[in-house]
PDB file of C-alpha atoms and ligand atoms in Angstrom:
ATOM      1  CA  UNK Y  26      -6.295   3.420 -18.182  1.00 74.00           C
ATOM      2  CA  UNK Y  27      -8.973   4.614 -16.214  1.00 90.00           C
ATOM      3  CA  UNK Y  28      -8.452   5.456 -12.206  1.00 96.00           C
ATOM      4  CA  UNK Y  29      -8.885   2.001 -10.496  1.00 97.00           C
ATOM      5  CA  UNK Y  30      -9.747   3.028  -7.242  1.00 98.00           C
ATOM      6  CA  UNK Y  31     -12.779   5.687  -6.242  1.00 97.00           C
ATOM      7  CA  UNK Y  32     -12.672   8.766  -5.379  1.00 98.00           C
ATOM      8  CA  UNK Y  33     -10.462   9.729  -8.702  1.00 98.00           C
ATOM      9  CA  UNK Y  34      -7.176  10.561  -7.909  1.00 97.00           C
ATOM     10  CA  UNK Y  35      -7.806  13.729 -10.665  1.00 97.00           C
ATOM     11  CA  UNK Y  36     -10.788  14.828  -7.736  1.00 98.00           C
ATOM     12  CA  UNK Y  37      -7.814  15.512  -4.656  1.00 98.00           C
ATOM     13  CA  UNK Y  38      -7.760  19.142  -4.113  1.00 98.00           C
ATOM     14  CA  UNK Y  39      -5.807  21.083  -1.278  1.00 98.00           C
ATOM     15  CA  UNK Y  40      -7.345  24.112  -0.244  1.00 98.00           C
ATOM     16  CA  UNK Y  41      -4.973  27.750  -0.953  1.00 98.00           C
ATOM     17  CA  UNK Y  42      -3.661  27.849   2.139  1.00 98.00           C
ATOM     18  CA  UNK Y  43      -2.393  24.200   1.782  1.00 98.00           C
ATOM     19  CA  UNK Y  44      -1.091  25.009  -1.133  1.00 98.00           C
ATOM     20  CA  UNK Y  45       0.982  27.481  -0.393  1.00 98.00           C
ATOM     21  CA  UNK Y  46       2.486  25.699   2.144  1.00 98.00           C
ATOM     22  CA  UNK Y  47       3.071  22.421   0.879  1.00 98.00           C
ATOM     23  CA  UNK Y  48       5.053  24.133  -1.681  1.00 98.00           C
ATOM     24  CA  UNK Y  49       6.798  25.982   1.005  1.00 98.00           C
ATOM     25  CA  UNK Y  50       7.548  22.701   2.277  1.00 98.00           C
ATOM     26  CA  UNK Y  51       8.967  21.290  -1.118  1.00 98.00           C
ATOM     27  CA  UNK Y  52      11.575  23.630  -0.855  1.00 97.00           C
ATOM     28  CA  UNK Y  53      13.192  22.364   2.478  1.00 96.00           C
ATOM     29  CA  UNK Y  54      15.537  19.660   2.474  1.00 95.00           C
ATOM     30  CA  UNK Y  55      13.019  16.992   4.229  1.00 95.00           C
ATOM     31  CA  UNK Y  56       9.712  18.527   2.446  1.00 97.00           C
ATOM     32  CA  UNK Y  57       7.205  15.391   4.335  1.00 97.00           C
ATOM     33  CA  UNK Y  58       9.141  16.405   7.637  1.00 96.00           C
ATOM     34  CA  UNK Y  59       9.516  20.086   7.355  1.00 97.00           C
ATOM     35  CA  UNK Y  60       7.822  21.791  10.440  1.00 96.00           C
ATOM     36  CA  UNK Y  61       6.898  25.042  10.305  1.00 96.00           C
ATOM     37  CA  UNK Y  62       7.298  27.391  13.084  1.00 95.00           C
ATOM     38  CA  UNK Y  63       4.284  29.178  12.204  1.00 97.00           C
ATOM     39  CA  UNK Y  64       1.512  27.827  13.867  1.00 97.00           C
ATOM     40  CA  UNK Y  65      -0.664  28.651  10.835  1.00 97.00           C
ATOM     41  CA  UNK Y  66       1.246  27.211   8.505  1.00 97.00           C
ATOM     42  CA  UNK Y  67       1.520  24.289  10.687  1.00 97.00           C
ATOM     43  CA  UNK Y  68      -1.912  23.925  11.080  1.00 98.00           C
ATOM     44  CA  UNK Y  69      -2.185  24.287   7.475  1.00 98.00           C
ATOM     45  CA  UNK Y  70       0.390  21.259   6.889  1.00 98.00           C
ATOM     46  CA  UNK Y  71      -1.811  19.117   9.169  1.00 97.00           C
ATOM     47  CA  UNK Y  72      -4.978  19.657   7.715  1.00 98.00           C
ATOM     48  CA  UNK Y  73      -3.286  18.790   3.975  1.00 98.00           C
ATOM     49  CA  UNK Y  74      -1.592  15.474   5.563  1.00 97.00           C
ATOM     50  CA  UNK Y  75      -4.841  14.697   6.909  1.00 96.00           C
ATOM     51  CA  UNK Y  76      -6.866  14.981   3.975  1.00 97.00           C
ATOM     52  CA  UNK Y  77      -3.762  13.205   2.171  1.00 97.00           C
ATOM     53  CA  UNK Y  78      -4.569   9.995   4.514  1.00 96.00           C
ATOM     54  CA  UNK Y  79      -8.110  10.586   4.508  1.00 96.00           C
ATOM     55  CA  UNK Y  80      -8.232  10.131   0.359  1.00 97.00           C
ATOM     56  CA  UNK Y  81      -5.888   7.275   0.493  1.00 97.00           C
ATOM     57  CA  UNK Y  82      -7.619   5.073   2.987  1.00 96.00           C
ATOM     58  CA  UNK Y  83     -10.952   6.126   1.409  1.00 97.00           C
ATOM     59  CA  UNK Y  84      -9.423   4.056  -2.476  1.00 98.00           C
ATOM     60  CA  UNK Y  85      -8.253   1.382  -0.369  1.00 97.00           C
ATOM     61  CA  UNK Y  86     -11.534   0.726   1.710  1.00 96.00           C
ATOM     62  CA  UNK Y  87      -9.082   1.312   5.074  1.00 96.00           C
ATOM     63  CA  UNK Y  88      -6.831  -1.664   3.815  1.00 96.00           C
ATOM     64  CA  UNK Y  89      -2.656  -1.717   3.491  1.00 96.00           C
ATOM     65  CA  UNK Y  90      -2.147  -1.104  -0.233  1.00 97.00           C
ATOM     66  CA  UNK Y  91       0.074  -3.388  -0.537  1.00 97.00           C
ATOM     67  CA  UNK Y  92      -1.386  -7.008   1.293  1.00 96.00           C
ATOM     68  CA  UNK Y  93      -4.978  -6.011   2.075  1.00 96.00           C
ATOM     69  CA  UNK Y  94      -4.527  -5.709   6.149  1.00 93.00           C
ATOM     70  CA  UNK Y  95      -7.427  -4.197   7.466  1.00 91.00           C
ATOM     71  CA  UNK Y  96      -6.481  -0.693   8.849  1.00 92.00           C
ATOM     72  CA  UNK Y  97      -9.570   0.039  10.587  1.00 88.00           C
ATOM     73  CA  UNK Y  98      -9.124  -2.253  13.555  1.00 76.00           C
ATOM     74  CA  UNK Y  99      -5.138  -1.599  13.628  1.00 71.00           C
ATOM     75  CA  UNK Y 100      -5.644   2.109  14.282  1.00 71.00           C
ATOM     76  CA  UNK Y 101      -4.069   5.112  13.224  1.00 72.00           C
ATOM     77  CA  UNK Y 102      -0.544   3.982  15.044  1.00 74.00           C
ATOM     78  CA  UNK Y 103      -0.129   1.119  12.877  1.00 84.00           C
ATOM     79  CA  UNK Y 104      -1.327   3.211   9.171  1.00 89.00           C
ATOM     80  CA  UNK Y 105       1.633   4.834   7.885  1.00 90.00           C
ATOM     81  CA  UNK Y 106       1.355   7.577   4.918  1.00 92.00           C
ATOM     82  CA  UNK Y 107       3.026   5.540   2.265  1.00 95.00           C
ATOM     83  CA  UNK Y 108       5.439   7.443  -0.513  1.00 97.00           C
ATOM     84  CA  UNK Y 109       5.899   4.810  -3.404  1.00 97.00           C
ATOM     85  CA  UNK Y 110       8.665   6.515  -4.805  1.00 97.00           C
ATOM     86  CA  UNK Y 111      10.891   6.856  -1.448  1.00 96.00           C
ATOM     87  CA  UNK Y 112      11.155  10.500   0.046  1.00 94.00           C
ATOM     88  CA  UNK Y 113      14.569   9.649   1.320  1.00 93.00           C
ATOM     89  CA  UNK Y 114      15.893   9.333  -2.121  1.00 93.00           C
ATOM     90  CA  UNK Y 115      16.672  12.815  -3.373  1.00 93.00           C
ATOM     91  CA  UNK Y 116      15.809  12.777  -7.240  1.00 93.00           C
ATOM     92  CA  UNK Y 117      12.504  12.013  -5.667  1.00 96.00           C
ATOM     93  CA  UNK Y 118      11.525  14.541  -3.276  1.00 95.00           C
ATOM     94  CA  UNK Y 119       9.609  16.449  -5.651  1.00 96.00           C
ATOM     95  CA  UNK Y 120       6.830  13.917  -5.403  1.00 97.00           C
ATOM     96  CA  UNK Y 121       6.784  13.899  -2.085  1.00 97.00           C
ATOM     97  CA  UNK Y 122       3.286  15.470  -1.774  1.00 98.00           C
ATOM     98  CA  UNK Y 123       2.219  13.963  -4.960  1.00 98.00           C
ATOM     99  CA  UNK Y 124      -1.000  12.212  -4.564  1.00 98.00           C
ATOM    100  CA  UNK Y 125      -0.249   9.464  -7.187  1.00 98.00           C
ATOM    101  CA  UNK Y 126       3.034   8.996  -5.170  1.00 98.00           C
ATOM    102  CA  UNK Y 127       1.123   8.542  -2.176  1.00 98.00           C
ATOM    103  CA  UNK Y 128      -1.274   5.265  -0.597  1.00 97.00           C
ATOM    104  CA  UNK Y 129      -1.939   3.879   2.767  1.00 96.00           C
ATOM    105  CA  UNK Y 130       0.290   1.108   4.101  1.00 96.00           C
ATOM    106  CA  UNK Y 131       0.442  -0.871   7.229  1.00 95.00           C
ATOM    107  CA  UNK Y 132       3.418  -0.788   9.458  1.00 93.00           C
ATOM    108  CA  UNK Y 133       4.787  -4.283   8.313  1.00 93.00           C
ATOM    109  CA  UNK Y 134       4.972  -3.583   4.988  1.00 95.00           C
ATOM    110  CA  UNK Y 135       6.200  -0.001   4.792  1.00 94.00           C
ATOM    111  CA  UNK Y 136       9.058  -0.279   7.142  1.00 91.00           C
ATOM    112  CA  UNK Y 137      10.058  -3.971   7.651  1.00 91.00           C
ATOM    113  CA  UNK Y 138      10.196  -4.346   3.616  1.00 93.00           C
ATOM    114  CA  UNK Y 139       9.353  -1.021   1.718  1.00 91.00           C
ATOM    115  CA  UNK Y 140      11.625   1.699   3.454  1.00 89.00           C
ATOM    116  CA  UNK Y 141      14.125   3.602   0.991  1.00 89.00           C
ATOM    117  CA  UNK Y 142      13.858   0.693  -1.378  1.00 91.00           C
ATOM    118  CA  UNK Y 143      13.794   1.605  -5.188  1.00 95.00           C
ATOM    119  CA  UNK Y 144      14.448  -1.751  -6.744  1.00 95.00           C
ATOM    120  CA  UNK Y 145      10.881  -1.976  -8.094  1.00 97.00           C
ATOM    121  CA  UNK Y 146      10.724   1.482  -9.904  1.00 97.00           C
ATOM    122  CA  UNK Y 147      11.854   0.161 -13.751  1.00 97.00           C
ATOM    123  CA  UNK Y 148      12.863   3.766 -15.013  1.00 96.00           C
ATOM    124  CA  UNK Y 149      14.557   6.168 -12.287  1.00 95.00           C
ATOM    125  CA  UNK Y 150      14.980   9.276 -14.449  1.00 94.00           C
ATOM    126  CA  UNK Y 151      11.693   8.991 -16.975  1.00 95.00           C
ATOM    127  CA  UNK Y 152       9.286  11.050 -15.059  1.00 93.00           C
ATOM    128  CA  UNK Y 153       6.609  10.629 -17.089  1.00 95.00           C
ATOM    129  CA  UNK Y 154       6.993   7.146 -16.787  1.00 97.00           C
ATOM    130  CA  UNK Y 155       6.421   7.810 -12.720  1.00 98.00           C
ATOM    131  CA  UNK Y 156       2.938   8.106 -13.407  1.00 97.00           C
ATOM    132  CA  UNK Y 157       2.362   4.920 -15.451  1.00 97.00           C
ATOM    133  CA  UNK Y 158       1.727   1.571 -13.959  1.00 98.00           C
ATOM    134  CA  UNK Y 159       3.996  -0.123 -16.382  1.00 97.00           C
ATOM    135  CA  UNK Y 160       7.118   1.705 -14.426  1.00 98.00           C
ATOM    136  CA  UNK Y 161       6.390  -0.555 -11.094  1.00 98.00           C
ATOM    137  CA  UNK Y 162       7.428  -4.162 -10.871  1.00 98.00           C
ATOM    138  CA  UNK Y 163       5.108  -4.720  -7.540  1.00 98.00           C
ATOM    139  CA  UNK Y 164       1.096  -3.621  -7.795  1.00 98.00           C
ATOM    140  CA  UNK Y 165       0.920   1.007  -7.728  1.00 98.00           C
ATOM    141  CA  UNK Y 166      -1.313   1.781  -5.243  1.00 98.00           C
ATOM    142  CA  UNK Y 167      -2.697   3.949  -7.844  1.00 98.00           C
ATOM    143  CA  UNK Y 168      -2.102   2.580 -11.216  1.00 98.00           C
ATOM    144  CA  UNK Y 169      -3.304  -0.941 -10.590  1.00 98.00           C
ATOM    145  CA  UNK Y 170      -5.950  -2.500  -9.110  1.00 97.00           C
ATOM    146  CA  UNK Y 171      -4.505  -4.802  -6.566  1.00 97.00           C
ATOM    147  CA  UNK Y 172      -7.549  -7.551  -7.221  1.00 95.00           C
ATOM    148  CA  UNK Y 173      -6.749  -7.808 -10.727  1.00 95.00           C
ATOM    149  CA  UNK Y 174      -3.176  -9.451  -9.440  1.00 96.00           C
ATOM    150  CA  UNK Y 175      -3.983 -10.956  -6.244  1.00 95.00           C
ATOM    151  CA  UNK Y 176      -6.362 -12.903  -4.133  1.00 90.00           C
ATOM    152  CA  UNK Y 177      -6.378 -12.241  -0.510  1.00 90.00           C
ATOM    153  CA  UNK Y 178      -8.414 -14.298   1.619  1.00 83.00           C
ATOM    154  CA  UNK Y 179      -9.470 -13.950   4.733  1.00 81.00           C
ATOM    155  CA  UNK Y 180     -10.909 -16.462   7.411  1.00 75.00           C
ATOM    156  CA  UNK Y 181     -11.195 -15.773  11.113  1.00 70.00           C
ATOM    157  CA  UNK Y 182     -13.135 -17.276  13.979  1.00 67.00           C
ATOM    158  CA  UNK Y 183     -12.642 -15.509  17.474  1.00 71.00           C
ATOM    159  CA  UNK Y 184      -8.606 -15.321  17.956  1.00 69.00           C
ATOM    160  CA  UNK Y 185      -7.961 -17.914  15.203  1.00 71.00           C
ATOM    161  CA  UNK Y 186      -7.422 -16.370  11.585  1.00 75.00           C
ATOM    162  CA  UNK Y 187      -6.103 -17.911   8.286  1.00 77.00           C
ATOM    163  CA  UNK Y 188      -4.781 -15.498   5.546  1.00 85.00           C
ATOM    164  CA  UNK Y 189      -3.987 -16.871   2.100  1.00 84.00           C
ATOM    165  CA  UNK Y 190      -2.840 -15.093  -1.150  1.00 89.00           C
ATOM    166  CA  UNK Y 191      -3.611 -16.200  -4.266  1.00 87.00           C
ATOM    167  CA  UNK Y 192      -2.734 -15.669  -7.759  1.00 89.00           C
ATOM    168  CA  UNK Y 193      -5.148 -16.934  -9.825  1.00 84.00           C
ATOM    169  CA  UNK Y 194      -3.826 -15.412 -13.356  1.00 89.00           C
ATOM    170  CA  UNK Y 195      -0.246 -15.705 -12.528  1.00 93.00           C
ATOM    171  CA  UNK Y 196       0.098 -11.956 -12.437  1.00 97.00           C
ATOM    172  CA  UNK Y 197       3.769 -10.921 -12.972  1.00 98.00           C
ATOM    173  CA  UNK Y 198       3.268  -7.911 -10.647  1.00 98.00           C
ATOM    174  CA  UNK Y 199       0.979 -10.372  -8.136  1.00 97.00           C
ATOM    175  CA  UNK Y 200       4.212 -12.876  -7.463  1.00 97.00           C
ATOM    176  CA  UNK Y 201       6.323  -9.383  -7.537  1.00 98.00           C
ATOM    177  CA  UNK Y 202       4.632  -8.255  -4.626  1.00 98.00           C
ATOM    178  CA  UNK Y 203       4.220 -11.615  -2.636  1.00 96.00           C
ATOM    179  CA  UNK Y 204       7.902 -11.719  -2.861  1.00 96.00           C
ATOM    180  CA  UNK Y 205       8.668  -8.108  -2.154  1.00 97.00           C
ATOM    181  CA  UNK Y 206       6.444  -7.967   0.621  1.00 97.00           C
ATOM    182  CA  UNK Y 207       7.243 -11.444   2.125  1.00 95.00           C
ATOM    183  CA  UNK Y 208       3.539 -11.791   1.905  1.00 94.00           C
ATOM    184  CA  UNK Y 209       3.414 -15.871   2.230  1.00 88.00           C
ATOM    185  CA  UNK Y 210       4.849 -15.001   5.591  1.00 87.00           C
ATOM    186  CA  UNK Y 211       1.783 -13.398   6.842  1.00 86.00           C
ATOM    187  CA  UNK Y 212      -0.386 -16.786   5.635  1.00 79.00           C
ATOM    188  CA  UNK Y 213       1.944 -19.048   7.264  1.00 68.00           C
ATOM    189  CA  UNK Y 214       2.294 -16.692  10.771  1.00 69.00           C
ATOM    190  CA  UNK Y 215      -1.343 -16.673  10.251  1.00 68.00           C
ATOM    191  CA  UNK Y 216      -1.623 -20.826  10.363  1.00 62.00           C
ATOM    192  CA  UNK Y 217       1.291 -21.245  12.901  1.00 62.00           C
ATOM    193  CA  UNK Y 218       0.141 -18.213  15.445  1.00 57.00           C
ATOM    194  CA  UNK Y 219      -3.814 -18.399  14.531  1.00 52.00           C
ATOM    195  CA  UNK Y 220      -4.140 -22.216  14.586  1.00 53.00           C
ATOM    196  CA  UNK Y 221      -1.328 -23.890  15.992  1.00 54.00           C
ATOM    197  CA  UNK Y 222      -0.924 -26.110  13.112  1.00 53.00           C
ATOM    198  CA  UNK Y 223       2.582 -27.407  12.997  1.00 55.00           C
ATOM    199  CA  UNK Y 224       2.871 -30.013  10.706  1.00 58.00           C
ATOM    200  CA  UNK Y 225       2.657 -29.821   7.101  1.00 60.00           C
ATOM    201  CA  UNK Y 226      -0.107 -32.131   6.623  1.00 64.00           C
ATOM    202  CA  UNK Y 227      -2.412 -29.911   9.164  1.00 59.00           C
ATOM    203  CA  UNK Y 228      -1.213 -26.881   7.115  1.00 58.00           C
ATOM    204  CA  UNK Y 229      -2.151 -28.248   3.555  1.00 66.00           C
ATOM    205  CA  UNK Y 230      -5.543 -29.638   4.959  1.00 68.00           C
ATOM    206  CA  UNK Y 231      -6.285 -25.878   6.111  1.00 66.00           C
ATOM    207  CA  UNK Y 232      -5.008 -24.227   2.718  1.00 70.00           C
ATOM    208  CA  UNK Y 233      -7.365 -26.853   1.389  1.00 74.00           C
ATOM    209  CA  UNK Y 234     -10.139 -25.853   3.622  1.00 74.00           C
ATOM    210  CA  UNK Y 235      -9.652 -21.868   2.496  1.00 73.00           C
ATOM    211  CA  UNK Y 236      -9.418 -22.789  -0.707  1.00 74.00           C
ATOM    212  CA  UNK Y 237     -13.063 -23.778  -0.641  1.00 77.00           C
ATOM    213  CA  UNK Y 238     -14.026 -21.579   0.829  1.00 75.00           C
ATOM    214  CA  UNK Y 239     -12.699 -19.065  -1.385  1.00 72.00           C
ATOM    215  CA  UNK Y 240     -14.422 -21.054  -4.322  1.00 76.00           C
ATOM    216  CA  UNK Y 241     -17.685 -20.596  -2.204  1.00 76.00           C
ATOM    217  CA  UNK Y 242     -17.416 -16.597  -1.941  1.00 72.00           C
ATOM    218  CA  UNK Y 243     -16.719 -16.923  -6.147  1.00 72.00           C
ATOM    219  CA  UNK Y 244     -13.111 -15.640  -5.782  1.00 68.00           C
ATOM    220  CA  UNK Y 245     -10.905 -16.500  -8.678  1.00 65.00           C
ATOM    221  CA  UNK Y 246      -8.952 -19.118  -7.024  1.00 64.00           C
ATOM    222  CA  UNK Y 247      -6.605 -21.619  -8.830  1.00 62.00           C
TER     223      UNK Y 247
HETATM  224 ZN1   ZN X  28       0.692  -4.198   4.462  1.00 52.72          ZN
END
């Protein structure tokens, strides 16, 4: 399947000196939060973390891999380097620096639900299966494209803002992900804090309203 997301994952290239010591790193016992004591090296570590998040936020057009926040306006506080295969979990620290093992995810999703959770990962010990899409229950930052499984869509007017998620082909790895991620939670916070709509009525007569909208930008709605 060709790369989903631009630039090519096959184009990331460290330069030699990050090389050398990201594989330093993959030696320590922590190899995302080894610090060197060599400022050089350190540098060096920076400057391949940077391009890292750089590359990532570049395929995801500054959005949260997983439910299409925009990162731009969050800021670098709330953009976390996201390891799909956890880094905590030790018969994956290899892939630690792994580009295909890496995304951009917002703060929400990547501690309050992702963490050192493994329960989406179908095969644990087939690593050549790591690098397949077909080996993730929720939509790979890499190996899928997250449109082809959800909808999200946005509507804001000054401090109000309405978020739905759609699934408009009943994507297996689309409901996956709403689930995994809570991600119905962020609509609903989004008609309860956004518009103070409290009832159900007022909240099916906005999804109603987005819907249409939705219709009128052409996305695949049901
Ligand atoms: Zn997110």
């Amino acid at each position: 399947m060709p790369d989903p997301y631009l630039p090519e994952l096959t184009t990331f290239a460290l330069n030699d000196d990050e090389t050398t010591v990201v594989t330093e790193a993959l030696k320590a016992s922590k190899p995302w939060d080894w610090k060197p004591a060599c400022p050089v090296k350190k540098a060096s570590l920076k400057s391949a973390k940077d391009k890292i998040l750089a590359f990532h936020l570049q395929r995801h057009n500054h959005t949260c891999c997983y439910c299409k926040t925009g990162l731009k306006a969050a800021g670098p506080f709330m953009t976390d380097r996201e390891h799909v295969l956890p880094k905590s979990k030790a018969q994956f620290k290899a892939f630690s620096y792994a580009i295909w093992n890496l995304g951009v995810a917002c703060k929400r999703c990547n501690m309050q639900f992702k963490g050192a959770a493994d329960g989406f990962v179908v095969s644990k010990v087939d690593q050549v299966a790591f690098q397949t899409s077909e080996n993730y229950r929720f939509i790979h930052p890499n190996y899928d494209r997250w449109g082809d499984h959800l909808t999200r869509f946005d509507a804001g007017m000054d401090e109000k803002k309405l978020v739905v998620f759609f699934n408009p082909t009943d994507s297996e790895k689309g409901q996956y992900t709403k689930e995994f991620f809570k991600l119905e939670q962020l609509s609903l916070n989004s008609f309860d804090e956004g518009q103070g709509l409290k009832t159900t009525d007022q909240l099916s007569r906005a999804a109603a309203l987005v819907l249409q909208l939705a219709k009128l930008f052409g996305q695949p709605v049901p």
